[in-house]
Short mmCIF file of N, CA and C in Angstrom, two decimals:
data_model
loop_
_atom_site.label_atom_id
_atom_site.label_comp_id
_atom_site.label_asym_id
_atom_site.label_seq_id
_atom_site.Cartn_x
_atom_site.Cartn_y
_atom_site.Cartn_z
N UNK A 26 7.76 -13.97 23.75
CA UNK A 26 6.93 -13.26 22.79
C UNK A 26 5.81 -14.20 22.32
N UNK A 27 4.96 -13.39 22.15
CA UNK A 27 3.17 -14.49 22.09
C UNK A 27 3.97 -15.25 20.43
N UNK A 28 3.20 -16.06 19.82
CA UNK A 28 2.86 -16.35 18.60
C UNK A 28 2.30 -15.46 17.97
N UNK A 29 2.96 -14.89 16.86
CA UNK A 29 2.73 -14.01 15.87
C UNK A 29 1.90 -14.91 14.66
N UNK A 30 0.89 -14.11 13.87
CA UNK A 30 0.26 -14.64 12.60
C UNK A 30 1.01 -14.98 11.63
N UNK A 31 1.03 -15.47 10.67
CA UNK A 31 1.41 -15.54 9.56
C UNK A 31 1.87 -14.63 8.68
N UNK A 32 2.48 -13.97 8.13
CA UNK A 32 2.44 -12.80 7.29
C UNK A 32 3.84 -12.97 6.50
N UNK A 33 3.22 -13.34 4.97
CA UNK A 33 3.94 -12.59 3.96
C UNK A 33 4.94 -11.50 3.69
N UNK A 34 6.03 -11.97 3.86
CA UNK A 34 7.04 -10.91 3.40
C UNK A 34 7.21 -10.70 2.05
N UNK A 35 7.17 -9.27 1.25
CA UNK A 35 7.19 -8.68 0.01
C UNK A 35 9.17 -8.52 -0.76
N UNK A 36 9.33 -9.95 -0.33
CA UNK A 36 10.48 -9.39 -0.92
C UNK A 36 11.01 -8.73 -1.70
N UNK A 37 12.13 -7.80 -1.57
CA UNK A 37 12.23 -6.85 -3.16
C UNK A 37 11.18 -5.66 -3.33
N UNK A 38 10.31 -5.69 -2.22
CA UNK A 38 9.57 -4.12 -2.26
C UNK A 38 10.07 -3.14 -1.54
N UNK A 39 10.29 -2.05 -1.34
CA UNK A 39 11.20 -1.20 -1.11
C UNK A 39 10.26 -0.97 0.42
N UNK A 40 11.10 -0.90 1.16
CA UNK A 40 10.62 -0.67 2.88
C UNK A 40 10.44 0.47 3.32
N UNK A 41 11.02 1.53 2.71
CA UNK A 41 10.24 3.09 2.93
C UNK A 41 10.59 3.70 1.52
N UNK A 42 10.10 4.80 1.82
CA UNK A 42 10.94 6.25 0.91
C UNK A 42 11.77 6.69 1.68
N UNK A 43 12.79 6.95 0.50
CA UNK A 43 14.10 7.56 0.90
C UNK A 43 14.30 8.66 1.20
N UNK A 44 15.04 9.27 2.93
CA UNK A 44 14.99 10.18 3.50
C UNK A 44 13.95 10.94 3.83
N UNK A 45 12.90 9.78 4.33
CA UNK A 45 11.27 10.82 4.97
C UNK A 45 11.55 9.82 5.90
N UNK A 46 11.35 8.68 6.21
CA UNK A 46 11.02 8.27 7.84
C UNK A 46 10.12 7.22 7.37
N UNK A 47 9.13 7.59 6.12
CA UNK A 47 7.86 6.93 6.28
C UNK A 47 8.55 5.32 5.24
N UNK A 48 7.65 4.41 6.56
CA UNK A 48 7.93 3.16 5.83
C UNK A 48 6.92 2.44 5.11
N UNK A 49 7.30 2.06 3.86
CA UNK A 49 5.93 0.95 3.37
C UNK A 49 5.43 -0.44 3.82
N UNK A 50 6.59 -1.05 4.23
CA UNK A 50 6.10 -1.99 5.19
C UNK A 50 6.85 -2.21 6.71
N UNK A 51 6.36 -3.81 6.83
CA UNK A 51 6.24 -3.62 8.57
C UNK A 51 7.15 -4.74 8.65
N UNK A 52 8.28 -5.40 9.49
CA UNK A 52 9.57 -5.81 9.83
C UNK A 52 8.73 -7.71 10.72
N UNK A 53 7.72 -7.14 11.59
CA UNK A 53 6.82 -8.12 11.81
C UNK A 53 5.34 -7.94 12.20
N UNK A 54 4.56 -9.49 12.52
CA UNK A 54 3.12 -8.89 12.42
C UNK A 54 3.13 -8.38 13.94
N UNK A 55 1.96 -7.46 13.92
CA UNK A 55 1.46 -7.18 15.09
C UNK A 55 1.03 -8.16 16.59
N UNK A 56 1.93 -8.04 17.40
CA UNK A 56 1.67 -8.55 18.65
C UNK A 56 0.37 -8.30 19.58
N UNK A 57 -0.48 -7.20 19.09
CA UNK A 57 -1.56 -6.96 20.03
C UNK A 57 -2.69 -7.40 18.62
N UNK A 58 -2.48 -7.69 17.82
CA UNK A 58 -3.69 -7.93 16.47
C UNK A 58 -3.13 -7.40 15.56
N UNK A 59 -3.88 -7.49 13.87
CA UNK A 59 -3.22 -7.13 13.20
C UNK A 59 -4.40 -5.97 12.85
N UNK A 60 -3.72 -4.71 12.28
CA UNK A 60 -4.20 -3.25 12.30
C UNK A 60 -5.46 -3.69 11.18
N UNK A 61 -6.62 -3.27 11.08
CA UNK A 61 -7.64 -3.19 10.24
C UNK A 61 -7.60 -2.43 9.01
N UNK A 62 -7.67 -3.02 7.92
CA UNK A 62 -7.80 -1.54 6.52
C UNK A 62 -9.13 -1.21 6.51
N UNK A 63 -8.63 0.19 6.54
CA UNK A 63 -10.05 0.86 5.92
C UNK A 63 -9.53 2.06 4.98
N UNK A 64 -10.80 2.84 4.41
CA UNK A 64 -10.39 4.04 3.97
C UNK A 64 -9.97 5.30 4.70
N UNK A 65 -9.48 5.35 4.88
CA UNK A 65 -8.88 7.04 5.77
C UNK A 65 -8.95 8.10 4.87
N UNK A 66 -9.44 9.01 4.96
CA UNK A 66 -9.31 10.29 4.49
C UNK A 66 -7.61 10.72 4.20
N UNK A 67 -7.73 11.46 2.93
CA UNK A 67 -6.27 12.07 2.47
C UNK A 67 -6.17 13.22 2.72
N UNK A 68 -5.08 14.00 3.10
CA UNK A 68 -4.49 15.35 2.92
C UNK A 68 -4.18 16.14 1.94
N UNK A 69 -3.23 14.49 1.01
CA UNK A 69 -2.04 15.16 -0.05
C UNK A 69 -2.95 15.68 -0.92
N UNK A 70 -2.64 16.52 -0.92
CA UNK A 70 -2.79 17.49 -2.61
C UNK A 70 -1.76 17.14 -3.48
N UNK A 71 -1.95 17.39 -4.76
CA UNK A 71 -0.79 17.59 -5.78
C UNK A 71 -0.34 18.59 -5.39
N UNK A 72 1.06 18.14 -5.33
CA UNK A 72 2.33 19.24 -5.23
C UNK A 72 2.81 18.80 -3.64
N UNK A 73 1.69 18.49 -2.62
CA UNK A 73 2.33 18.33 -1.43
C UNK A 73 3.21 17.35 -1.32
N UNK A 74 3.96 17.32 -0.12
CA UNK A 74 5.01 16.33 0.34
C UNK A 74 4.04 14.69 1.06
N UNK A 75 3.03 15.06 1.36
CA UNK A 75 1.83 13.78 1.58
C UNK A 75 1.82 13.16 0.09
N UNK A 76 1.28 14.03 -0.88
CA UNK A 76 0.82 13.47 -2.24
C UNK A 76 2.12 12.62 -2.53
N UNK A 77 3.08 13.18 -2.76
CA UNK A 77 4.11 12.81 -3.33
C UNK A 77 4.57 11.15 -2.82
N UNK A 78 4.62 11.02 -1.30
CA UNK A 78 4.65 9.33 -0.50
C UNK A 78 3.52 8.77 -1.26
N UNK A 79 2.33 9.00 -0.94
CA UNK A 79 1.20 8.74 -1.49
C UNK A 79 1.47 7.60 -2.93
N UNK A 80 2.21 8.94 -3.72
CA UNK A 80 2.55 8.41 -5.45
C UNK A 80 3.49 7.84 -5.01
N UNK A 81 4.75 7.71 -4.53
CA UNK A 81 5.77 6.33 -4.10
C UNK A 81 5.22 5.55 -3.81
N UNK A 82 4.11 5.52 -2.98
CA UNK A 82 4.20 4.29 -2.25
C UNK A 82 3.35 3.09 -3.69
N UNK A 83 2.34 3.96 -4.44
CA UNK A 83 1.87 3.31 -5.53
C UNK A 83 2.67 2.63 -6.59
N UNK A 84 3.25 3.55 -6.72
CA UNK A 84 4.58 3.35 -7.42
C UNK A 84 5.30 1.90 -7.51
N UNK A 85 5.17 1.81 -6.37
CA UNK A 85 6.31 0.65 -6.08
C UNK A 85 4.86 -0.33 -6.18
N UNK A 86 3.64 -0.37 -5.38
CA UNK A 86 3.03 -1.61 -5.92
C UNK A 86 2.77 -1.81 -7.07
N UNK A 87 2.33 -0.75 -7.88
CA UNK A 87 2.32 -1.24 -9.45
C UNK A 87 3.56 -1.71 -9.96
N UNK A 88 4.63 -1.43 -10.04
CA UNK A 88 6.03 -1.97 -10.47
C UNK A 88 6.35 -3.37 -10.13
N UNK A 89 5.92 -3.65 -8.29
CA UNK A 89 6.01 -4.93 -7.88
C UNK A 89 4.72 -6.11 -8.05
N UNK A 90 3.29 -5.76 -8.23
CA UNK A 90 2.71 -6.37 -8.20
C UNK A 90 1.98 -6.13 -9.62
N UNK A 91 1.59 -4.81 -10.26
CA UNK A 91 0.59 -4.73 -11.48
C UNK A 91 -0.26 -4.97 -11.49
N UNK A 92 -1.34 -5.49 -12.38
CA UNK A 92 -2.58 -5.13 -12.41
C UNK A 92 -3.12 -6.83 -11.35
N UNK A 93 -2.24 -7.54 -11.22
CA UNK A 93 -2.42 -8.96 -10.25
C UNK A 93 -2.79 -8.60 -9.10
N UNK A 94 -3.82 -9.41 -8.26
CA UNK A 94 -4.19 -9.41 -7.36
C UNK A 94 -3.12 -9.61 -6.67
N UNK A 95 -3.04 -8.93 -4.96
CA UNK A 95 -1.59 -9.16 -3.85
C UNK A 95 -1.96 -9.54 -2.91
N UNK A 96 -1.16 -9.90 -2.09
CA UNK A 96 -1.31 -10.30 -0.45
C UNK A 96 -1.03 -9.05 0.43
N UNK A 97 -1.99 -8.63 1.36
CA UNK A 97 -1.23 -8.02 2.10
C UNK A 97 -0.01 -7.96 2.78
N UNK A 98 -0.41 -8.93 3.56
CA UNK A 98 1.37 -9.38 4.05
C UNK A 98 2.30 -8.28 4.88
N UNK A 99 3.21 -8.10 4.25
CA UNK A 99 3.28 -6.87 5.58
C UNK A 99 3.72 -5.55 5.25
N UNK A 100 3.17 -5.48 4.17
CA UNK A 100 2.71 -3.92 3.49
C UNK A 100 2.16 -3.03 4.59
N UNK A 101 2.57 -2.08 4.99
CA UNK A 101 1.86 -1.32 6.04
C UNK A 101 0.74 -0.58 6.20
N UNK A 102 -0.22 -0.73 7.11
CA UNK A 102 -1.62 -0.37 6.92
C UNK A 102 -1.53 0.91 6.32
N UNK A 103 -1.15 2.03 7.65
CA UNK A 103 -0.87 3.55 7.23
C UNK A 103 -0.73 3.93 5.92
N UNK A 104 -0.16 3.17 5.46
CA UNK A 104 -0.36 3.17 3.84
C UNK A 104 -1.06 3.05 3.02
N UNK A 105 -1.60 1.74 3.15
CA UNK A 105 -2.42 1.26 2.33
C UNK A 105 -4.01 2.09 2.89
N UNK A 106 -4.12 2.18 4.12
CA UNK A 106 -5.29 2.59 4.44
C UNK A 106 -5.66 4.30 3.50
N UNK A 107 -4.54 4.73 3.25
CA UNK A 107 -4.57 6.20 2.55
C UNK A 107 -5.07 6.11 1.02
N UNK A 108 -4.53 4.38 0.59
CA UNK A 108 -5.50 4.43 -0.46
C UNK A 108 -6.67 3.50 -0.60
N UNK A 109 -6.31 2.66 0.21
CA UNK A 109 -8.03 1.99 0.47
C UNK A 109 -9.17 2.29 -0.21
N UNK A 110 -9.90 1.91 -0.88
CA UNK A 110 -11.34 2.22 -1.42
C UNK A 110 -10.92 3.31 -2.18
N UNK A 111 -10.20 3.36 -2.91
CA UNK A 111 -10.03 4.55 -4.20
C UNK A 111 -9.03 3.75 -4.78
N UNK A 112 -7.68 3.48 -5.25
CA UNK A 112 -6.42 3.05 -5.84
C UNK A 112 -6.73 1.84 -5.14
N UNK A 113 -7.02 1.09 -4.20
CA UNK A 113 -6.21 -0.29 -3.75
C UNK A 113 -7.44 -0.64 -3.25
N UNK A 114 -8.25 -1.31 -3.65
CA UNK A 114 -9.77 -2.13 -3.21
C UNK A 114 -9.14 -3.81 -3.11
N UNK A 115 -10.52 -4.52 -2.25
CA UNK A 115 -10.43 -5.99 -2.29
C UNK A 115 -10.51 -6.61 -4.03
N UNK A 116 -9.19 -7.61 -3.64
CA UNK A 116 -9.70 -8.29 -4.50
C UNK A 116 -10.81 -9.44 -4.37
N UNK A 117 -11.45 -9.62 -3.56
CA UNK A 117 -12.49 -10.41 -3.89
C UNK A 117 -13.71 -10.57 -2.89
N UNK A 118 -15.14 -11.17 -3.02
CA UNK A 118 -16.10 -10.85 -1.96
C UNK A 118 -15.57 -11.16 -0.64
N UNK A 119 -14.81 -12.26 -0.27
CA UNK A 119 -14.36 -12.69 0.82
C UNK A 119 -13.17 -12.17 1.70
N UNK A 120 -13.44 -10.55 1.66
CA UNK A 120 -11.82 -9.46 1.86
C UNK A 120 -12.15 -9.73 3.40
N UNK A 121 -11.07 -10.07 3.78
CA UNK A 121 -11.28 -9.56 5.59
C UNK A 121 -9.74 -8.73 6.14
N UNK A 122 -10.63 -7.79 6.55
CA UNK A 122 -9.55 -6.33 6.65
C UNK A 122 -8.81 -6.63 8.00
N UNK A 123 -9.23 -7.61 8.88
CA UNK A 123 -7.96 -8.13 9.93
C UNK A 123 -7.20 -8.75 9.31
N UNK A 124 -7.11 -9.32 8.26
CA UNK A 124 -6.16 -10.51 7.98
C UNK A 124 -5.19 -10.37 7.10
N UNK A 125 -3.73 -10.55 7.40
CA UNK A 125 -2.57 -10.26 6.56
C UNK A 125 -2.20 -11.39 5.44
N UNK A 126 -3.61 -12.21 4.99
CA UNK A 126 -3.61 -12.58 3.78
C UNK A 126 -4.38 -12.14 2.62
N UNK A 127 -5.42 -11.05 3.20
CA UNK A 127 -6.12 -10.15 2.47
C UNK A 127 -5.39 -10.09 1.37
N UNK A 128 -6.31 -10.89 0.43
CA UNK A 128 -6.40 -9.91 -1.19
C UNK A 128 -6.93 -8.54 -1.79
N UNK A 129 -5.82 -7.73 -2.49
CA UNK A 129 -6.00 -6.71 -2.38
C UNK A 129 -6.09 -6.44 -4.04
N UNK A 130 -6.22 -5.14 -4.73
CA UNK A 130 -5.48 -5.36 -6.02
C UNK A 130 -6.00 -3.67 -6.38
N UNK A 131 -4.91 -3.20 -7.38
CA UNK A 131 -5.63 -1.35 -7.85
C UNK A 131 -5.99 -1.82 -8.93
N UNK A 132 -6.99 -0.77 -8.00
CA UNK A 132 -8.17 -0.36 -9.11
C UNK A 132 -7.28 0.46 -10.25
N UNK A 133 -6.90 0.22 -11.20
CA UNK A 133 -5.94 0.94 -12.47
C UNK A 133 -6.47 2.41 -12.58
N UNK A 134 -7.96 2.50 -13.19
CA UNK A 134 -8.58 3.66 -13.56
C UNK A 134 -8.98 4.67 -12.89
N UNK A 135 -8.76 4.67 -11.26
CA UNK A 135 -8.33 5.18 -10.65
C UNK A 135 -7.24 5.86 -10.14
N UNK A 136 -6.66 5.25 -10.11
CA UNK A 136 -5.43 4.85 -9.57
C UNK A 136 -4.43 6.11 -10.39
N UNK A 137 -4.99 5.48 -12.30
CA UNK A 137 -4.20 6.52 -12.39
C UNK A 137 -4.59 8.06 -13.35
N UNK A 138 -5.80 8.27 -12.27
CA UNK A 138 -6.61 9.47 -12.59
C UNK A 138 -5.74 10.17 -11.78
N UNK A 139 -5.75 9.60 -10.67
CA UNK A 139 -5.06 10.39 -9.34
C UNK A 139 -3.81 10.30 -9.21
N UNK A 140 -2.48 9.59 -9.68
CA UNK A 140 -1.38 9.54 -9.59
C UNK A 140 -0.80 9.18 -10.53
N UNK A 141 -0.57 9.83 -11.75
CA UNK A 141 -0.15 9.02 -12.85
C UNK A 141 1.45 9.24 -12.95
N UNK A 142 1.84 9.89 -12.68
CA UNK A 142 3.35 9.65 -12.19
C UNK A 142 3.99 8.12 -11.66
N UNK A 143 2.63 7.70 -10.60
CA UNK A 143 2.73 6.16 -10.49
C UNK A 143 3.24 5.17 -10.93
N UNK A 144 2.85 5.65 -12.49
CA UNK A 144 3.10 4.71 -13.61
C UNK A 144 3.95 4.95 -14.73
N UNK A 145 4.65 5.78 -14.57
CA UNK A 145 6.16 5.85 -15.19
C UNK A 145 7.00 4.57 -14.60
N UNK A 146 8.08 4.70 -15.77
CA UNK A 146 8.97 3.92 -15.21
C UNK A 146 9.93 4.19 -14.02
N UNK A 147 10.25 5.63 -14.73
CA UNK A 147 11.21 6.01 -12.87
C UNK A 147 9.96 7.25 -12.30
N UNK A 148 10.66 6.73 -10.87
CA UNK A 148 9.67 7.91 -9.99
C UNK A 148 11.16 8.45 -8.93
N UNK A 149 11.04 10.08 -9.40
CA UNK A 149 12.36 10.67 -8.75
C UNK A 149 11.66 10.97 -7.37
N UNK A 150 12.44 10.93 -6.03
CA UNK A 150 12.72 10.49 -4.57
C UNK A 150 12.70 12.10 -4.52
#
């Protein structure tokens, strides 16, 4: 197996939602490169079963990280790319979206225009 990058493991962040499939992060880095963030267009509506991962997956970074700047690390793009440039911007001029040391951090006032469930203490599964 080639040499893999560097990448940050999130210990103690929860690795998917429970009973969907979908995972929040990634087990190791990418062997062909590491995936690019960008913004991707959303689906979820409020009320949908998209929205709802969407608000987990926030969920858990505000709980684990807060208003502190994070590492990517091996938070999973698919994810993060859904909130990219709305909830989860660079933290700083020097963001580079190949790199799984990317500083990241939410935007709060966003964040919780659009998901404020987010920011409760419990978020029911």
């Amino acid at each position: 197996m080639a040499n893999l990058p560097e990448m940050t493991k999130h210990r103690g962040f929860p690795s998917g939602m429970p009973g969907t499939g979908i995972q929040f992060t990634i087990r190791r880095a990418n062997p062909k490169g590491v995936t690019p963030l960008k913004n991707i267009p959303r689906r979820g509506r409020p009320g949908t079963k998209e929205h709802r991962i969407d608000a987990a997956f926030l969920h858990a970074l505000w709980h684990h990280f807060g208003a502190e700047p994070f590492e990517r690390g091996n938070l999973d793009a698919a994810r993060l790319n859904l909130l990219f440039g709305r909830e989860v911007i660079p933290a700083g001029k020097d963001f580079d979206p190949l790199s799984y040391e990317a500083m990241l951090v939410i935007n709060e006032k966003v964040a919780r225009q659009t998901f404020p469930e987010s920011f409760e203490d419990e978020f029911e599964v």
